[in-house]
mmCIF file of C-alpha atoms and ligand atoms in Angstrom:
data_model
loop_
_atom_site.group_PDB
_atom_site.id
_atom_site.type_symbol
_atom_site.label_atom_id
_atom_site.label_comp_id
_atom_site.label_asym_id
_atom_site.label_seq_id
_atom_site.Cartn_x
_atom_site.Cartn_y
_atom_site.Cartn_z
ATOM 1 C CA ARG J 1 -29.759 -38.464 32.842
ATOM 2 C CA LEU J 2 -28.321 -41.396 34.727
ATOM 3 C CA LEU J 3 -25.836 -39.459 36.825
ATOM 4 C CA ALA J 4 -28.776 -37.937 38.683
ATOM 5 C CA ASP J 5 -29.415 -41.383 40.170
ATOM 6 C CA VAL J 6 -25.839 -41.806 41.445
ATOM 7 C CA ILE J 7 -24.776 -40.801 44.970
ATOM 8 C CA PRO J 8 -21.054 -40.819 45.842
ATOM 9 C CA PRO J 9 -20.276 -42.606 49.137
ATOM 10 C CA ASN J 10 -19.552 -39.424 51.076
ATOM 11 C CA ASP J 11 -22.896 -37.882 50.091
ATOM 12 C CA ILE J 12 -25.157 -40.840 50.902
ATOM 13 C CA GLY J 13 -25.577 -39.773 54.513
ATOM 14 C CA VAL J 14 -26.699 -43.114 55.988
ATOM 15 C CA THR J 15 -24.517 -45.401 58.107
ATOM 16 C CA PHE J 16 -25.366 -48.564 60.022
ATOM 17 C CA ASP J 17 -25.513 -46.468 63.212
ATOM 18 C CA ASP J 18 -28.466 -44.544 61.769
ATOM 19 C CA ILE J 19 -30.462 -47.759 61.575
ATOM 20 C CA GLY J 20 -32.107 -48.920 64.779
ATOM 21 C CA ALA J 21 -32.484 -52.652 65.546
ATOM 22 C CA LEU J 22 -32.052 -55.108 62.601
ATOM 23 C CA GLU J 23 -28.778 -56.319 64.183
ATOM 24 C CA ASN J 24 -28.800 -59.707 62.430
ATOM 25 C CA VAL J 25 -29.382 -58.179 59.004
ATOM 26 C CA LYS J 26 -26.685 -55.555 59.580
ATOM 27 C CA ASP J 27 -24.196 -58.196 60.755
ATOM 28 C CA THR J 28 -24.908 -60.423 57.760
ATOM 29 C CA LEU J 29 -24.508 -57.522 55.357
ATOM 30 C CA LYS J 30 -21.204 -56.562 56.981
ATOM 31 C CA GLU J 31 -19.975 -60.128 56.628
ATOM 32 C CA LEU J 32 -21.161 -60.484 53.026
ATOM 33 C CA VAL J 33 -20.089 -57.120 51.695
ATOM 34 C CA MET J 34 -17.658 -55.271 53.929
ATOM 35 C CA LEU J 35 -15.485 -58.108 55.099
ATOM 36 C CA PRO J 36 -14.586 -59.366 51.595
ATOM 37 C CA LEU J 37 -13.531 -55.822 50.715
ATOM 38 C CA GLN J 38 -11.531 -55.320 53.900
ATOM 39 C CA ARG J 39 -10.067 -58.827 54.359
ATOM 40 C CA PRO J 40 -9.971 -60.401 50.858
ATOM 41 C CA GLU J 41 -7.410 -62.971 52.041
ATOM 42 C CA LEU J 42 -10.119 -64.672 54.155
ATOM 43 C CA PHE J 43 -12.305 -65.213 51.107
ATOM 44 C CA CYS J 44 -9.864 -66.314 48.448
ATOM 45 C CA LYS J 45 -9.749 -70.014 49.309
ATOM 46 C CA GLY J 46 -12.167 -72.241 47.380
ATOM 47 C CA GLN J 47 -15.380 -71.499 45.512
ATOM 48 C CA LEU J 48 -17.797 -71.363 48.437
ATOM 49 C CA THR J 49 -16.535 -68.122 49.922
ATOM 50 C CA LYS J 50 -16.530 -66.169 46.665
ATOM 51 C CA PRO J 51 -18.050 -62.684 47.117
ATOM 52 C CA CYS J 52 -21.767 -62.587 46.657
ATOM 53 C CA LYS J 53 -22.998 -60.695 43.585
ATOM 54 C CA GLY J 54 -26.601 -60.214 44.588
ATOM 55 C CA ILE J 55 -28.511 -59.775 47.836
ATOM 56 C CA LEU J 56 -32.279 -59.546 48.225
ATOM 57 C CA LEU J 57 -33.808 -57.584 51.084
ATOM 58 C CA PHE J 58 -37.459 -58.458 51.516
ATOM 59 C CA GLY J 59 -40.117 -57.462 54.003
ATOM 60 C CA PRO J 60 -43.015 -55.082 54.668
ATOM 61 C CA PRO J 61 -42.877 -51.448 53.503
ATOM 62 C CA GLY J 62 -40.980 -48.919 55.586
ATOM 63 C CA THR J 63 -38.826 -51.395 57.503
ATOM 64 C CA GLY J 64 -35.468 -49.904 56.461
ATOM 65 C CA LYS J 65 -34.497 -51.785 53.287
ATOM 66 C CA THR J 66 -33.439 -48.654 51.406
ATOM 67 C CA MET J 67 -31.546 -47.403 54.467
ATOM 68 C CA LEU J 68 -29.684 -50.716 54.715
ATOM 69 C CA ALA J 69 -28.670 -50.566 51.042
ATOM 70 C CA LYS J 70 -27.436 -47.001 51.483
ATOM 71 C CA ALA J 71 -25.506 -47.894 54.640
ATOM 72 C CA VAL J 72 -23.815 -50.782 52.825
ATOM 73 C CA ALA J 73 -22.655 -48.393 50.094
ATOM 74 C CA THR J 74 -21.493 -45.752 52.591
ATOM 75 C CA GLU J 75 -19.532 -48.161 54.712
ATOM 76 C CA ALA J 76 -18.024 -49.968 51.730
ATOM 77 C CA GLY J 77 -16.986 -46.607 50.229
ATOM 78 C CA ALA J 78 -19.051 -47.452 47.145
ATOM 79 C CA ASN J 79 -21.129 -45.268 44.832
ATOM 80 C CA PHE J 80 -24.853 -45.809 45.278
ATOM 81 C CA ILE J 81 -26.868 -46.160 42.083
ATOM 82 C CA ASN J 82 -30.581 -46.202 42.665
ATOM 83 C CA ILE J 83 -32.504 -47.771 39.819
ATOM 84 C CA SER J 84 -36.243 -47.973 39.753
ATOM 85 C CA MET J 85 -39.238 -48.339 37.504
ATOM 86 C CA SER J 86 -40.191 -44.772 38.294
ATOM 87 C CA SER J 87 -36.886 -43.592 36.808
ATOM 88 C CA ILE J 88 -37.550 -45.613 33.674
ATOM 89 C CA THR J 89 -41.074 -44.359 33.262
ATOM 90 C CA SER J 90 -40.261 -40.725 34.009
ATOM 91 C CA LYS J 91 -36.864 -40.235 32.349
ATOM 92 C CA TRP J 92 -36.255 -43.238 30.108
ATOM 93 C CA PHE J 93 -39.746 -43.999 28.851
ATOM 94 C CA GLY J 94 -39.566 -46.646 26.116
ATOM 95 C CA GLU J 95 -35.794 -46.915 26.565
ATOM 96 C CA GLY J 96 -35.620 -49.396 29.444
ATOM 97 C CA GLU J 97 -33.086 -51.556 27.639
ATOM 98 C CA LYS J 98 -30.788 -48.584 27.048
ATOM 99 C CA TYR J 99 -31.196 -47.498 30.652
ATOM 100 C CA VAL J 100 -30.209 -50.884 32.044
ATOM 101 C CA LYS J 101 -27.155 -51.067 29.779
ATOM 102 C CA ALA J 102 -26.119 -47.560 30.840
ATOM 103 C CA VAL J 103 -26.559 -48.419 34.547
ATOM 104 C CA PHE J 104 -24.295 -51.453 34.402
ATOM 105 C CA SER J 105 -21.714 -49.747 32.246
ATOM 106 C CA LEU J 106 -21.599 -46.781 34.638
ATOM 107 C CA ALA J 107 -21.533 -49.068 37.701
ATOM 108 C CA SER J 108 -18.422 -50.784 36.341
ATOM 109 C CA LYS J 109 -16.759 -47.517 35.417
ATOM 110 C CA ILE J 110 -17.232 -45.956 38.831
ATOM 111 C CA ALA J 111 -16.786 -49.187 40.848
ATOM 112 C CA PRO J 112 -16.897 -49.974 43.671
ATOM 113 C CA SER J 113 -20.606 -49.459 43.365
ATOM 114 C CA VAL J 114 -23.870 -50.733 44.750
ATOM 115 C CA VAL J 115 -26.707 -51.001 42.237
ATOM 116 C CA PHE J 116 -29.889 -50.776 44.281
ATOM 117 C CA VAL J 117 -33.063 -52.030 42.606
ATOM 118 C CA ASP J 118 -35.977 -50.862 44.712
ATOM 119 C CA GLU J 119 -39.322 -52.604 44.159
ATOM 120 C CA VAL J 120 -37.477 -55.203 42.120
ATOM 121 C CA ASP J 121 -40.774 -57.089 41.587
ATOM 122 C CA SER J 122 -42.139 -54.261 39.430
ATOM 123 C CA MET J 123 -39.007 -54.260 37.291
ATOM 124 C CA LEU J 124 -38.021 -57.911 37.252
ATOM 125 C CA GLY J 125 -41.263 -59.688 38.075
ATOM 126 C CA ARG J 126 -42.364 -63.044 36.732
ATOM 127 C CA ARG J 127 -41.801 -63.472 33.009
ATOM 128 C CA GLU J 128 -45.087 -65.251 32.372
ATOM 129 C CA ASN J 129 -47.050 -62.111 33.204
ATOM 130 C CA PRO J 130 -49.629 -62.265 30.361
ATOM 131 C CA GLY J 131 -49.881 -58.529 29.822
ATOM 132 C CA GLU J 132 -46.152 -58.088 29.688
ATOM 133 C CA HIS J 133 -44.999 -55.595 27.151
ATOM 134 C CA GLU J 134 -42.291 -56.530 24.653
ATOM 135 C CA ALA J 135 -40.135 -53.571 25.762
ATOM 136 C CA MET J 136 -40.361 -54.756 29.360
ATOM 137 C CA ARG J 137 -39.285 -58.276 28.408
ATOM 138 C CA LYS J 138 -36.303 -56.905 26.502
ATOM 139 C CA MET J 139 -35.325 -54.725 29.442
ATOM 140 C CA LYS J 140 -35.398 -57.678 31.811
ATOM 141 C CA ASN J 141 -33.250 -59.752 29.458
ATOM 142 C CA GLU J 142 -30.810 -56.905 29.160
ATOM 143 C CA PHE J 143 -30.644 -56.727 32.937
ATOM 144 C CA MET J 144 -29.800 -60.436 33.272
ATOM 145 C CA VAL J 145 -27.192 -60.343 30.510
ATOM 146 C CA ASN J 146 -25.418 -57.347 32.019
ATOM 147 C CA TRP J 147 -25.673 -58.738 35.525
ATOM 148 C CA ASP J 148 -24.111 -62.033 34.437
ATOM 149 C CA GLY J 149 -21.509 -60.106 32.500
ATOM 150 C CA LEU J 150 -20.393 -58.500 35.745
ATOM 151 C CA ARG J 151 -19.422 -61.799 37.240
ATOM 152 C CA THR J 152 -16.377 -62.187 35.055
ATOM 153 C CA LYS J 153 -15.688 -58.555 34.294
ATOM 154 C CA ASP J 154 -15.933 -56.807 37.612
ATOM 155 C CA LYS J 155 -15.487 -59.343 40.324
ATOM 156 C CA GLU J 156 -16.005 -57.997 43.823
ATOM 157 C CA ARG J 157 -16.588 -54.428 42.741
ATOM 158 C CA VAL J 158 -20.237 -54.140 41.717
ATOM 159 C CA LEU J 159 -22.943 -55.448 44.001
ATOM 160 C CA VAL J 160 -26.615 -55.680 43.077
ATOM 161 C CA LEU J 161 -28.861 -55.143 46.078
ATOM 162 C CA ALA J 162 -32.552 -55.592 45.449
ATOM 163 C CA ALA J 163 -35.530 -54.861 47.669
ATOM 164 C CA THR J 164 -39.131 -55.965 47.538
ATOM 165 C CA ASN J 165 -42.302 -56.229 49.586
ATOM 166 C CA ARG J 166 -43.467 -59.050 47.307
ATOM 167 C CA PRO J 167 -40.712 -61.684 47.075
ATOM 168 C CA PHE J 168 -43.112 -64.287 45.663
ATOM 169 C CA ASP J 169 -43.735 -62.147 42.581
ATOM 170 C CA LEU J 170 -40.119 -62.364 41.498
ATOM 171 C CA ASP J 171 -38.980 -64.135 38.393
ATOM 172 C CA GLU J 172 -37.213 -67.455 39.097
ATOM 173 C CA ALA J 173 -34.219 -66.288 37.097
ATOM 174 C CA VAL J 174 -33.938 -63.211 39.300
ATOM 175 C CA ILE J 175 -34.241 -65.212 42.517
ATOM 176 C CA ARG J 176 -31.402 -67.482 41.364
ATOM 177 C CA ARG J 177 -29.178 -64.469 40.852
ATOM 178 C CA LEU J 178 -29.893 -63.244 44.375
ATOM 179 C CA PRO J 179 -28.486 -66.149 46.381
ATOM 180 C CA ARG J 180 -28.593 -64.326 49.711
ATOM 181 C CA ARG J 181 -32.062 -63.280 50.849
ATOM 182 C CA LEU J 182 -32.468 -61.337 54.051
ATOM 183 C CA MET J 183 -35.798 -60.759 55.691
ATOM 184 C CA VAL J 184 -36.312 -57.243 57.024
ATOM 185 C CA ASN J 185 -39.281 -57.644 59.298
ATOM 186 C CA LEU J 186 -41.497 -55.349 61.354
ATOM 187 C CA PRO J 187 -39.846 -54.596 64.706
ATOM 188 C CA ASP J 188 -41.109 -56.040 68.008
ATOM 189 C CA ALA J 189 -41.492 -53.805 71.084
ATOM 190 C CA SER J 190 -37.854 -53.908 72.168
ATOM 191 C CA ASN J 191 -36.677 -53.209 68.596
ATOM 192 C CA ARG J 192 -39.225 -50.379 68.268
ATOM 193 C CA GLU J 193 -37.665 -48.825 71.340
ATOM 194 C CA LYS J 194 -34.189 -49.135 69.770
ATOM 195 C CA ILE J 195 -35.461 -47.512 66.556
ATOM 196 C CA LEU J 196 -37.093 -44.671 68.516
ATOM 197 C CA ARG J 197 -33.801 -44.072 70.334
ATOM 198 C CA VAL J 198 -31.934 -43.807 67.033
ATOM 199 C CA ILE J 199 -34.548 -41.515 65.443
ATOM 200 C CA LEU J 200 -34.582 -39.256 68.518
ATOM 201 C CA ALA J 201 -30.853 -39.408 69.278
ATOM 202 C CA LYS J 202 -30.236 -35.770 68.368
ATOM 203 C CA GLU J 203 -33.540 -34.329 69.585
ATOM 204 C CA GLU J 204 -34.323 -32.547 72.812
ATOM 205 C CA LEU J 205 -36.953 -34.565 74.670
ATOM 206 C CA ALA J 206 -39.302 -33.582 77.485
ATOM 207 C CA SER J 207 -38.233 -35.192 80.756
ATOM 208 C CA ASP J 208 -41.383 -37.327 80.963
ATOM 209 C CA VAL J 209 -41.057 -38.992 77.543
ATOM 210 C CA ASP J 210 -41.155 -42.755 78.086
ATOM 211 C CA LEU J 211 -39.823 -44.505 74.981
ATOM 212 C CA GLU J 212 -40.452 -47.974 76.372
ATOM 213 C CA ALA J 213 -44.136 -47.128 76.877
ATOM 214 C CA ILE J 214 -44.386 -45.696 73.351
ATOM 215 C CA ALA J 215 -42.733 -48.831 71.962
ATOM 216 C CA ASN J 216 -45.302 -50.952 73.774
ATOM 217 C CA MET J 217 -48.183 -48.897 72.352
ATOM 218 C CA THR J 218 -47.064 -49.102 68.721
ATOM 219 C CA ASP J 219 -47.578 -52.740 67.826
ATOM 220 C CA GLY J 220 -47.474 -53.204 64.038
ATOM 221 C CA TYR J 221 -45.581 -49.953 63.397
ATOM 222 C CA SER J 222 -42.674 -50.039 60.936
ATOM 223 C CA GLY J 223 -39.540 -47.910 61.320
ATOM 224 C CA SER J 224 -41.076 -45.508 58.850
ATOM 225 C CA ASP J 225 -44.300 -45.297 60.917
ATOM 226 C CA LEU J 226 -42.210 -44.565 64.034
ATOM 227 C CA LYS J 227 -40.360 -41.819 62.173
ATOM 228 C CA ASN J 228 -43.697 -40.280 61.106
ATOM 229 C CA LEU J 229 -44.971 -40.514 64.674
ATOM 230 C CA CYS J 230 -41.880 -38.635 65.928
ATOM 231 C CA VAL J 231 -42.228 -35.974 63.219
ATOM 232 C CA THR J 232 -45.881 -35.464 64.152
ATOM 233 C CA ALA J 233 -44.990 -35.287 67.849
ATOM 234 C CA ALA J 234 -42.217 -32.767 67.128
ATOM 235 C CA HIS J 235 -44.806 -30.502 65.503
ATOM 236 C CA CYS J 236 -47.024 -30.497 68.599
ATOM 237 C CA PRO J 237 -45.043 -27.839 70.533
ATOM 238 C CA ILE J 238 -45.053 -25.616 67.432
ATOM 239 C CA ARG J 239 -48.824 -25.971 67.171
ATOM 240 C CA GLU J 240 -49.167 -25.263 70.897
ATOM 241 C CA ILE J 241 -47.135 -22.044 70.591
ATOM 242 C CA LEU J 242 -49.257 -20.865 67.639
ATOM 243 C CA GLU J 243 -52.465 -21.731 69.524
ATOM 244 C CA LYS J 244 -51.254 -19.792 72.558
ATOM 245 C CA GLU J 245 -50.355 -16.776 70.419
ATOM 246 C CA LYS J 246 -53.761 -16.878 68.737
ATOM 247 C CA LYS J 247 -55.542 -16.991 72.090
ATOM 248 C CA GLU J 248 -53.469 -14.036 73.357
ATOM 249 C CA ARG J 249 -54.304 -12.002 70.235
ATOM 250 C CA ASN J 250 -58.017 -12.789 70.521
ATOM 251 C CA LEU J 251 -58.023 -11.841 74.194
ATOM 252 C CA ALA J 252 -56.194 -8.587 73.430
ATOM 253 C CA LEU J 253 -58.785 -7.825 70.720
ATOM 254 C CA THR J 254 -61.738 -8.378 73.022
ATOM 255 C CA GLU J 255 -60.109 -6.293 75.746
ATOM 256 C CA GLY J 256 -59.188 -3.518 73.295
ATOM 257 C CA ARG J 257 -55.483 -3.870 74.094
ATOM 258 C CA ALA J 258 -52.545 -3.758 71.684
ATOM 259 C CA ILE J 259 -52.422 -7.025 69.748
ATOM 260 C CA PRO J 260 -49.157 -8.905 70.287
ATOM 261 C CA SER J 261 -47.419 -9.555 66.958
ATOM 262 C CA LEU J 262 -46.637 -13.059 65.748
ATOM 263 C CA HIS J 263 -42.999 -12.715 66.732
ATOM 264 C CA GLY J 264 -43.572 -10.735 69.878
ATOM 265 C CA SER J 265 -41.272 -7.916 68.707
ATOM 266 C CA GLU J 266 -43.858 -5.246 67.987
ATOM 267 C CA ASP J 267 -47.534 -4.645 68.649
ATOM 268 C CA ILE J 268 -50.197 -4.419 65.986
ATOM 269 C CA ARG J 269 -53.336 -2.394 66.583
HETATM 270 P P1 LIG P 301 -40.285 -49.476 51.130
HETATM 271 O O1 LIG P 301 -40.422 -50.954 51.119
HETATM 272 O O2 LIG P 301 -41.605 -48.770 51.287
HETATM 273 O O3 LIG P 301 -39.426 -48.926 50.019
HETATM 274 P P2 LIG P 301 -38.092 -49.469 53.003
HETATM 275 O O4 LIG P 301 -38.132 -50.787 53.690
HETATM 276 O O5 LIG P 301 -37.097 -49.288 51.915
HETATM 277 O O6 LIG P 301 -39.544 -49.076 52.500
HETATM 278 P P3 LIG P 301 -36.871 -47.167 54.144
HETATM 279 O O7 LIG P 301 -37.152 -46.319 52.930
HETATM 280 O O8 LIG P 301 -35.484 -47.640 54.334
HETATM 281 O O9 LIG P 301 -37.873 -48.394 54.143
HETATM 282 O O10 LIG P 301 -37.345 -46.414 55.458
HETATM 283 C C1 LIG P 301 -38.185 -45.265 55.391
HETATM 284 C C2 LIG P 301 -37.847 -44.334 56.537
HETATM 285 O O11 LIG P 301 -38.234 -44.943 57.774
HETATM 286 C C3 LIG P 301 -36.365 -44.066 56.673
HETATM 287 O O12 LIG P 301 -35.968 -42.955 55.916
HETATM 288 C C4 LIG P 301 -36.210 -43.830 58.160
HETATM 289 O O13 LIG P 301 -36.533 -42.492 58.479
HETATM 290 C C5 LIG P 301 -37.279 -44.710 58.779
HETATM 291 N N1 LIG P 301 -36.775 -46.032 59.237
HETATM 292 C C6 LIG P 301 -37.192 -47.238 58.795
HETATM 293 N N2 LIG P 301 -36.574 -48.220 59.436
HETATM 294 C C7 LIG P 301 -35.734 -47.639 60.324
HETATM 295 C C8 LIG P 301 -34.808 -48.140 61.296
HETATM 296 N N3 LIG P 301 -34.640 -49.448 61.484
HETATM 297 N N4 LIG P 301 -34.094 -47.239 62.018
HETATM 298 C C9 LIG P 301 -34.277 -45.914 61.856
HETATM 299 N N5 LIG P 301 -35.127 -45.377 60.953
HETATM 300 C C10 LIG P 301 -35.864 -46.228 60.208
#
């Protein structure tokens, strides 16, 4: 059941180059995660440079937090384990505690690994939540115990990366365990242009497409919104072709001519 949520590094399919803008966040992640793996000798002196065990990515929806977590795993050659409340409710209903234990045990076994907790607020939100279910409380405790257990057992090899749109809803105990917090904000115009360039890097564009102008017209758009905009735009030529074909068929009908087929290979009467 759990293996379905694990992606080996070569199958993740996201690298830092696939992420437009967010240079500061990418650089910090490289320094915090990749460098200690690649140059451990730089980090072995003293307590202050010890590898970080937890990083929080926070910011509005669709700004690339999941992509960043995946890119970290890819570039660190680590397995990516995606854990979420939806997995617990769909596959592990009533067994949250077991699930959490299994995740950490698997993460250690297949280390190096990145444990990505998406929407961490829904899983590890404030403890004083009045309606909180006993099973939920137990699951959270299990999470903390296993997370702390990692510190001595699996130094440097299992990283917990958490993401949220609601950082203020997080439990204090969780915040303490995520000492590095990186804001992943909505892009400004010049960053929107960079994101558009990355999204469209492998696409054939009409000669009059002006990405700078589009970036200037899309204030408030997230990376995800820009992706949706590009997908919608990419469908326009398809729609235009179908429209044109429909018009030609209607015209042929009214004129009593052979009706061109959908694929243009044969005529239909
Ligand atoms: P949520 O908070 O809703 O979980 P998120 O911050 O995790 O969202 P992602 O899931 O990483 O956002 O991004 C959604 C999609 O938006 C990506 O699959 C990608 O297509 C696009 N996207 C977002 N940000 C970027 C970016 N900086 N560069 C390129 N594509 C991006």
